[in-house]
GROMACS .gro file of C-alpha atoms in nm:
model
  386
    1MET     CA    1   0.005   0.020   0.002
    2PRO     CA    2   0.151   0.340  -0.124
    3TYR     CA    3   0.039   0.524   0.193
    4ARG     CA    4   0.235   0.269   0.395
    5ASN     CA    5   0.578   0.318   0.195
    6PRO     CA    6   0.836   0.390   0.453
    7PHE     CA    7   1.114   0.500   0.190
    8ALA     CA    8   1.190   0.852   0.172
    9PRO     CA    9   1.355   0.965  -0.200
   10GLY     CA   10   1.406   1.319  -0.217
   11ALA     CA   11   1.707   1.571  -0.168
   12GLY     CA   12   1.777   1.593   0.210
   13SER     CA   13   1.503   1.365   0.304
   14ARG     CA   14   1.591   1.141   0.618
   15PRO     CA   15   1.582   0.777   0.513
   16PRO     CA   16   1.371   0.563   0.752
   17GLU     CA   17   1.702   0.364   0.855
   18LEU     CA   18   2.020   0.597   0.868
   19ALA     CA   19   2.258   0.295   0.775
   20GLY     CA   20   2.670   0.290   0.778
   21ARG     CA   21   2.679   0.633   0.891
   22SER     CA   22   2.761   0.594   1.294
   23ALA     CA   23   3.101   0.662   1.259
   24ILE     CA   24   3.052   1.006   1.118
   25LEU     CA   25   2.778   1.053   1.381
   26ASP     CA   26   2.979   0.952   1.670
   27MET     CA   27   3.277   1.152   1.528
   28ALA     CA   28   3.049   1.468   1.532
   29ARG     CA   29   2.902   1.399   1.907
   30ILE     CA   30   3.215   1.407   2.057
   31SER     CA   31   3.336   1.686   1.871
   32CYS     CA   32   2.987   1.895   2.021
   33GLY     CA   33   3.060   1.710   2.355
   34ARG     CA   34   3.384   1.827   2.396
   35ALA     CA   35   3.342   2.195   2.276
   36VAL     CA   36   3.067   2.235   2.533
   37LYS     CA   37   3.289   2.121   2.804
   38GLY     CA   38   3.546   2.377   2.682
   39ARG     CA   39   3.794   2.088   2.571
   40ASN     CA   40   3.993   2.123   2.209
   41ALA     CA   41   3.729   1.995   1.953
   42ARG     CA   42   3.789   2.007   1.574
   43SER     CA   43   3.544   2.094   1.310
   44MET     CA   44   3.420   1.884   1.018
   45MET     CA   45   3.371   1.897   0.657
   46LEU     CA   46   3.204   1.603   0.529
   47LEU     CA   47   3.317   1.542   0.168
   48GLY     CA   48   3.106   1.335  -0.094
   49LEU     CA   49   2.909   1.328  -0.424
   50ARG     CA   50   2.546   1.447  -0.481
   51GLY     CA   51   2.324   1.200  -0.318
   52VAL     CA   52   2.490   1.038  -0.071
   53GLY     CA   53   2.315   1.170   0.228
   54LYS     CA   54   2.562   1.468   0.330
   55THR     CA   55   2.276   1.700   0.401
   56VAL     CA   56   2.072   1.416   0.546
   57LEU     CA   57   2.378   1.396   0.825
   58LEU     CA   58   2.391   1.758   0.876
   59ASN     CA   59   2.047   1.768   0.991
   60GLU     CA   60   2.100   1.455   1.218
   61ILE     CA   61   2.417   1.605   1.369
   62GLY     CA   62   2.234   1.938   1.427
   63ARG     CA   63   1.948   1.755   1.577
   64HIS     CA   64   2.203   1.549   1.814
   65ALA     CA   65   2.394   1.874   1.909
   66GLU     CA   66   2.045   2.047   2.029
   67GLN     CA   67   2.008   1.759   2.255
   68GLU     CA   68   2.354   1.843   2.412
   69GLY     CA   69   2.243   2.216   2.472
   70LEU     CA   70   2.424   2.366   2.181
   71LEU     CA   71   2.264   2.642   1.978
   72VAL     CA   72   2.253   2.513   1.612
   73SER     CA   73   2.260   2.761   1.286
   74ARG     CA   74   2.154   2.597   0.945
   75VAL     CA   75   2.262   2.765   0.628
   76GLU     CA   76   2.318   2.660   0.248
   77SER     CA   77   2.562   2.836   0.035
   78PRO     CA   78   2.388   2.934  -0.274
   79GLU     CA   79   2.603   3.020  -0.578
   80GLY     CA   80   2.701   3.400  -0.566
   81GLU     CA   81   2.586   3.467  -0.205
   82SER     CA   82   2.818   3.639   0.039
   83LEU     CA   83   2.918   3.452   0.370
   84ALA     CA   84   2.842   3.774   0.549
   85ARG     CA   85   2.475   3.792   0.425
   86LEU     CA   86   2.436   3.409   0.456
   87ILE     CA   87   2.504   3.384   0.808
   88PHE     CA   88   2.443   3.745   0.971
   89PRO     CA   89   2.077   3.626   1.034
   90GLU     CA   90   2.188   3.332   1.218
   91MET     CA   91   2.437   3.508   1.412
   92ARG     CA   92   2.178   3.774   1.515
   93LYS     CA   93   1.962   3.494   1.634
   94VAL     CA   94   2.203   3.324   1.835
   95MET     CA   95   2.319   3.625   2.031
   96ARG     CA   96   1.973   3.726   2.072
   97SER     CA   97   1.897   3.389   2.236
   98LEU     CA   98   2.223   3.446   2.456
   99SER     CA   99   2.142   3.792   2.571
  100GLY     CA  100   1.847   3.625   2.754
  101VAL     CA  101   2.078   3.429   2.973
  102GLU     CA  102   2.162   3.649   3.271
  103SER     CA  103   2.512   3.505   3.301
  104ALA     CA  104   2.579   3.587   2.943
  105ARG     CA  105   2.378   3.911   2.894
  106HIS     CA  106   2.671   4.159   2.900
  107LEU     CA  107   2.860   3.973   2.650
  108ALA     CA  108   2.586   3.909   2.412
  109THR     CA  109   2.458   4.250   2.418
  110ARG     CA  110   2.830   4.353   2.319
  111GLY     CA  111   2.807   4.086   2.056
  112LEU     CA  112   2.483   4.263   1.927
  113LYS     CA  113   2.679   4.571   1.902
  114GLY     CA  114   2.924   4.396   1.695
  115LEU     CA  115   2.655   4.274   1.442
  116ARG     CA  116   2.518   4.607   1.418
  117ASN     CA  117   2.840   4.742   1.311
  118PHE     CA  118   2.884   4.434   1.112
  119ALA     CA  119   2.566   4.487   0.919
  120SER     CA  120   2.632   4.827   0.880
  121ILE     CA  121   2.974   4.794   0.693
  122PHE     CA  122   2.889   4.492   0.507
  123LYS     CA  123   2.557   4.711   0.400
  124ILE     CA  124   2.317   4.410   0.516
  125GLU     CA  125   1.957   4.524   0.590
  126MET     CA  126   1.840   4.464   0.948
  127ALA     CA  127   1.471   4.395   0.951
  128GLY     CA  128   1.379   4.606   1.247
  129VAL     CA  129   1.626   4.764   1.486
  130GLU     CA  130   1.771   4.607   1.807
  131VAL     CA  131   1.591   4.813   2.081
  132GLY     CA  132   1.871   4.968   2.295
  133VAL     CA  133   2.159   4.827   2.123
  134GLU     CA  134   2.389   5.117   2.001
  135PRO     CA  135   2.673   5.077   1.788
  136GLU     CA  136   3.021   5.052   1.970
  137PRO     CA  137   3.312   5.237   1.773
  138GLY     CA  138   3.616   5.019   1.696
  139LEU     CA  139   3.418   4.693   1.752
  140VAL     CA  140   3.385   4.456   1.399
  141GLU     CA  141   3.422   4.738   1.161
  142THR     CA  142   3.729   4.706   0.955
  143GLY     CA  143   3.517   4.603   0.681
  144ASP     CA  144   3.771   4.294   0.600
  145LEU     CA  145   3.575   3.976   0.665
  146GLN     CA  146   3.897   3.791   0.772
  147TYR     CA  147   3.916   4.050   1.060
  148ASP     CA  148   3.550   4.079   1.127
  149LEU     CA  149   3.432   3.756   1.132
  150PRO     CA  150   3.690   3.619   1.360
  151ASP     CA  151   3.592   3.896   1.617
  152LEU     CA  152   3.216   3.818   1.591
  153PHE     CA  153   3.298   3.436   1.632
  154ILE     CA  154   3.491   3.529   1.945
  155LEU     CA  155   3.202   3.749   2.070
  156ILE     CA  156   2.948   3.467   2.027
  157GLY     CA  157   3.208   3.201   2.166
  158LYS     CA  158   3.235   3.399   2.496
  159ALA     CA  159   2.881   3.450   2.536
  160ALA     CA  160   2.807   3.103   2.488
  161GLN     CA  161   3.068   2.990   2.721
  162ALA     CA  162   2.920   3.201   2.981
  163ALA     CA  163   2.563   3.066   2.955
  164GLY     CA  164   2.719   2.728   2.944
  165ARG     CA  165   2.610   2.660   2.597
  166GLY     CA  166   2.794   2.610   2.256
  167TRP     CA  167   2.739   2.709   1.891
  168LEU     CA  168   2.723   2.479   1.620
  169LEU     CA  169   2.711   2.613   1.237
  170LEU     CA  170   2.618   2.381   0.987
  171ILE     CA  171   2.692   2.506   0.612
  172ASP     CA  172   2.578   2.285   0.359
  173GLU     CA  173   2.748   2.306  -0.018
  174VAL     CA  174   3.052   2.476   0.093
  175GLN     CA  175   3.202   2.457  -0.264
  176TYR     CA  176   3.002   2.746  -0.355
  177LEU     CA  177   3.163   3.003  -0.083
  178SER     CA  178   3.442   3.215  -0.269
  179GLU     CA  179   3.786   3.171  -0.187
  180THR     CA  180   3.814   3.496   0.025
  181ASP     CA  181   3.501   3.367   0.215
  182LEU     CA  182   3.615   3.041   0.293
  183SER     CA  183   3.938   3.195   0.404
  184ALA     CA  184   3.775   3.407   0.659
  185LEU     CA  185   3.578   3.143   0.779
  186ILE     CA  186   3.899   2.920   0.860
  187VAL     CA  187   4.055   3.186   1.021
  188ALA     CA  188   3.743   3.262   1.237
  189LEU     CA  189   3.753   2.893   1.345
  190HIS     CA  190   4.118   2.890   1.400
  191ARG     CA  191   4.092   3.180   1.639
  192ILE     CA  192   3.824   2.998   1.827
  193SER     CA  193   4.003   2.671   1.841
  194GLN     CA  194   4.322   2.856   1.986
  195ASP     CA  195   4.102   3.022   2.231
  196GLY     CA  196   3.918   2.715   2.321
  197LEU     CA  197   3.582   2.850   2.274
  198PRO     CA  198   3.247   2.620   2.221
  199VAL     CA  199   3.197   2.705   1.872
  200LEU     CA  200   3.218   2.438   1.594
  201MET     CA  201   3.130   2.422   1.215
  202VAL     CA  202   3.026   2.128   1.048
  203GLY     CA  203   3.037   2.198   0.657
  204ALA     CA  204   2.927   1.966   0.362
  205GLY     CA  205   2.994   1.958   0.016
  206LEU     CA  206   3.182   1.800  -0.302
  207PRO     CA  207   3.529   1.620  -0.259
  208GLN     CA  208   3.728   1.905  -0.386
  209ILE     CA  209   3.649   2.110  -0.027
  210ALA     CA  210   3.970   1.967   0.113
  211ARG     CA  211   4.187   2.109  -0.157
  212LEU     CA  212   4.011   2.418  -0.154
  213ALA     CA  213   4.045   2.460   0.206
  214GLY     CA  214   4.413   2.416   0.186
  215GLU     CA  215   4.450   2.649  -0.059
  216ALA     CA  216   4.272   2.916   0.149
  217LYS     CA  217   4.482   2.857   0.453
  218SER     CA  218   4.764   2.571   0.472
  219TYR     CA  219   4.656   2.495   0.839
  220SER     CA  220   4.299   2.413   0.745
  221GLU     CA  221   4.415   2.039   0.742
  222ARG     CA  222   4.474   2.044   1.120
  223LEU     CA  223   4.180   2.233   1.193
  224PHE     CA  224   3.943   2.016   1.029
  225GLN     CA  225   3.834   1.625   1.021
  226TYR     CA  226   3.771   1.539   0.654
  227PRO     CA  227   3.523   1.225   0.664
  228SER     CA  228   3.430   1.115   0.350
  229VAL     CA  229   3.050   1.022   0.297
  230GLY     CA  230   3.035   0.750   0.016
  231PRO     CA  231   2.844   0.510  -0.102
  232LEU     CA  232   2.704   0.235   0.137
  233ASP     CA  233   2.881  -0.141   0.168
  234PRO     CA  234   2.640  -0.436   0.088
  235VAL     CA  235   2.549  -0.497   0.470
  236SER     CA  236   2.454  -0.103   0.521
  237ALA     CA  237   2.273  -0.097   0.171
  238GLY     CA  238   2.082  -0.416   0.286
  239GLN     CA  239   2.004  -0.284   0.623
  240ALA     CA  240   1.877   0.046   0.460
  241VAL     CA  241   1.622  -0.135   0.265
  242GLU     CA  242   1.537  -0.452   0.481
  243LYS     CA  243   1.475  -0.276   0.792
  244PRO     CA  244   1.206  -0.053   0.718
  245VAL     CA  245   1.030  -0.337   0.516
  246LEU     CA  246   1.042  -0.579   0.822
  247GLU     CA  247   0.880  -0.278   1.045
  248GLU     CA  248   0.618  -0.271   0.785
  249ASP     CA  249   0.561  -0.658   0.858
  250ALA     CA  250   0.668  -0.726   0.521
  251SER     CA  251   0.989  -0.910   0.383
  252ILE     CA  252   1.258  -0.887   0.110
  253THR     CA  253   1.461  -1.167  -0.044
  254PRO     CA  254   1.865  -1.160   0.002
  255GLU     CA  255   1.853  -1.152  -0.421
  256ALA     CA  256   1.635  -0.874  -0.408
  257LEU     CA  257   1.868  -0.705  -0.169
  258GLN     CA  258   2.184  -0.775  -0.407
  259ALA     CA  259   2.022  -0.664  -0.693
  260ILE     CA  260   1.955  -0.328  -0.569
  261PHE     CA  261   2.314  -0.298  -0.424
  262GLU     CA  262   2.485  -0.411  -0.758
  263ARG     CA  263   2.272  -0.146  -0.962
  264THR     CA  264   2.278   0.150  -0.737
  265LYS     CA  265   2.666   0.108  -0.648
  266GLY     CA  266   2.518   0.155  -0.291
  267TYR     CA  267   2.433   0.508  -0.334
  268PRO     CA  268   2.174   0.609  -0.093
  269PHE     CA  269   1.970   0.841  -0.299
  270PHE     CA  270   1.919   0.583  -0.563
  271ILE     CA  271   1.845   0.297  -0.318
  272GLN     CA  272   1.559   0.526  -0.170
  273GLU     CA  273   1.431   0.592  -0.500
  274TRP     CA  274   1.420   0.210  -0.613
  275ALA     CA  275   1.296   0.080  -0.282
  276SER     CA  276   1.011   0.321  -0.308
  277VAL     CA  277   0.916   0.222  -0.631
  278VAL     CA  278   0.945  -0.169  -0.546
  279TRP     CA  279   0.720  -0.104  -0.234
  280ASP     CA  280   0.444   0.076  -0.470
  281ASN     CA  281   0.447  -0.179  -0.727
  282ALA     CA  282   0.501  -0.520  -0.547
  283GLU     CA  283   0.197  -0.735  -0.435
  284GLY     CA  284   0.372  -0.830  -0.120
  285PRO     CA  285   0.402  -0.888   0.162
  286ALA     CA  286   0.700  -1.098   0.046
  287ILE     CA  287   0.927  -0.881  -0.198
  288THR     CA  288   1.125  -1.073  -0.450
  289PHE     CA  289   1.407  -1.054  -0.705
  290ALA     CA  290   1.118  -1.018  -0.966
  291ASP     CA  291   0.948  -0.731  -0.795
  292VAL     CA  292   1.267  -0.554  -0.763
  293ASP     CA  293   1.386  -0.645  -1.147
  294ASN     CA  294   1.022  -0.536  -1.280
  295ALA     CA  295   1.068  -0.192  -1.112
  296TYR     CA  296   1.379  -0.104  -1.219
  297ALA     CA  297   1.262   0.080  -1.534
  298GLU     CA  298   1.029   0.293  -1.367
  299THR     CA  299   1.296   0.393  -1.116
  300LEU     CA  300   1.550   0.479  -1.412
  301ALA     CA  301   1.265   0.690  -1.594
  302ARG     CA  302   1.222   0.877  -1.227
  303LEU     CA  303   1.571   0.926  -1.191
  304ASP     CA  304   1.634   1.056  -1.547
  305GLU     CA  305   1.328   1.294  -1.513
  306GLY     CA  306   1.427   1.433  -1.186
  307PHE     CA  307   1.742   1.380  -1.007
  308PHE     CA  308   1.951   1.373  -1.353
  309LYS     CA  309   1.766   1.619  -1.556
  310VAL     CA  310   1.751   1.909  -1.319
  311ARG     CA  311   2.142   1.894  -1.349
  312ILE     CA  312   2.162   1.878  -1.734
  313ASP     CA  313   1.922   2.169  -1.755
  314ARG     CA  314   2.145   2.407  -1.610
  315LEU     CA  315   2.438   2.368  -1.865
  316THR     CA  316   2.460   2.536  -2.195
  317LYS     CA  317   2.450   2.366  -2.521
  318ALA     CA  318   2.847   2.375  -2.525
  319GLU     CA  319   2.870   2.242  -2.169
  320VAL     CA  320   2.619   1.956  -2.248
  321GLN     CA  321   2.866   1.855  -2.509
  322PHE     CA  322   3.142   1.874  -2.295
  323VAL     CA  323   3.008   1.615  -2.043
  324LYS     CA  324   2.863   1.419  -2.348
  325ALA     CA  325   3.234   1.375  -2.412
  326MET     CA  326   3.302   1.272  -2.098
  327ALA     CA  327   3.038   1.006  -2.077
  328ARG     CA  328   3.159   0.853  -2.426
  329LEU     CA  329   3.490   0.771  -2.263
  330GLY     CA  330   3.273   0.535  -1.995
  331ASP     CA  331   3.336   0.580  -1.616
  332GLY     CA  332   3.570   0.826  -1.481
  333PRO     CA  333   3.805   0.996  -1.352
  334TYR     CA  334   3.871   1.146  -1.723
  335ALA     CA  335   4.169   1.272  -1.837
  336MET     CA  336   4.132   1.653  -1.972
  337ALA     CA  337   4.345   1.537  -2.267
  338ASP     CA  338   4.101   1.292  -2.376
  339ILE     CA  339   3.772   1.473  -2.344
  340ALA     CA  340   3.987   1.745  -2.572
  341LYS     CA  341   4.053   1.464  -2.818
  342VAL     CA  342   3.698   1.341  -2.826
  343MET     CA  343   3.582   1.684  -2.893
  344GLY     CA  344   3.834   1.744  -3.145
  345ARG     CA  345   3.918   2.065  -2.962
  346SER     CA  346   4.235   2.194  -2.764
  347GLN     CA  347   4.257   2.168  -2.389
  348GLN     CA  348   4.276   2.559  -2.369
  349SER     CA  349   3.994   2.620  -2.572
  350LEU     CA  350   3.782   2.392  -2.341
  351GLY     CA  351   3.890   2.588  -2.036
  352PRO     CA  352   3.594   2.858  -1.993
  353ALA     CA  353   3.344   2.554  -2.041
  354ARG     CA  354   3.548   2.348  -1.778
  355ALA     CA  355   3.537   2.622  -1.521
  356SER     CA  356   3.168   2.696  -1.591
  357ILE     CA  357   3.056   2.329  -1.521
  358ILE     CA  358   3.281   2.302  -1.211
  359SER     CA  359   3.125   2.649  -1.096
  360LYS     CA  360   2.770   2.463  -1.131
  361GLY     CA  361   2.872   2.173  -0.904
  362MET     CA  362   2.833   1.924  -1.196
  363ILE     CA  363   3.220   1.816  -1.224
  364PHE     CA  364   3.511   1.840  -1.014
  365SER     CA  365   3.897   1.834  -1.051
  366SER     CA  366   3.952   1.466  -0.890
  367ASP     CA  367   4.338   1.531  -0.943
  368HIS     CA  368   4.533   1.743  -1.168
  369GLY     CA  369   4.445   1.707  -1.511
  370TYR     CA  370   4.147   1.481  -1.448
  371LEU     CA  371   3.773   1.553  -1.368
  372ASP     CA  372   3.499   1.349  -1.269
  373PHE     CA  373   3.120   1.361  -1.231
  374SER     CA  374   2.969   1.524  -0.901
  375VAL     CA  375   2.666   1.296  -0.960
  376PRO     CA  376   2.712   0.934  -0.916
  377LEU     CA  377   2.611   0.700  -1.232
  378PHE     CA  378   2.569   1.061  -1.425
  379SER     CA  379   2.769   0.885  -1.714
  380GLU     CA  380   2.530   0.619  -1.743
  381PHE     CA  381   2.224   0.873  -1.774
  382MET     CA  382   2.413   1.052  -2.067
  383ARG     CA  383   2.472   0.744  -2.240
  384ARG     CA  384   2.109   0.650  -2.201
  385GLN     CA  385   2.021   0.990  -2.363
  386GLY     CA  386   2.241   0.856  -2.684
   0.00000   0.00000   0.00000
């Protein structure tokens, strides 16, 4: 019965069984617990392709952090948006919350003054005026994010510490931050870490973030933990499907589970999509290999019209030709020299298209001179298009 379908296909939707991710969640839980106790704790960057569940993990980490007493801010970095505008409303909410705690009121009020200066100098519109908060000359007003953001983080950290709380900043799609903004964020977290204040960040994005962070600030590799969020192993993939099925008083054969794992290659988004289609179409309550096999064509059609199509629609005609050439070479990574050869072009002439597709988050530089798709199984999709 479709209304009893336990599966959750969709961007950022929490699957009914969050299988295979306990090590990452434990890592985050320990960091949050240490931060609140004033002990050294490292921020995290979750690295992975599209559809592996990074956003789900961010939300889950945020939920656990709130239970531990941390104030949690969630933001997504859209293309072209400045970090200052992105996190200003969140910092303001945190400061307001802390200003309601007697032991932190003085520090939080100073933080609100700093935020007022910050909004003015970075030309951020404030909806409504902070009552009784006057600007303080010389506080957070250089206009250089690499100086002002660390100062604000320190003000928040000190107020949170006085309140016996902590602050966790969750940032999705980190790869869209500009180099200047990423650098300022890293400097701010470094200052916080040196001062032992209870402020952490967990970011998520495409695999190139580790390199981008390293290029922004050399010490970033010591500042962050970089857990890789990849496809599920066969046991975890099976658990992600079988457990929700059993909880609905149904069953699924080992052959059916194996087929789902092999054809999805363990990618969580595809597992949820296929399992959802199987559930809606199987006569049940025992789901067989035949049920799974019969649902495959409909699953591919759904993915092609949704998950894959929304991404290809963002590309220009010239960019589509570029990714088609990649797909014709089989599965990645792809040498830039080989792509140029397939297209009958020079590598230099393809530079602008390459840069544009990378900026749109469709491909990434997997190694020097090599590219790969940021979307799992995308090369197969392109080959299905002919």
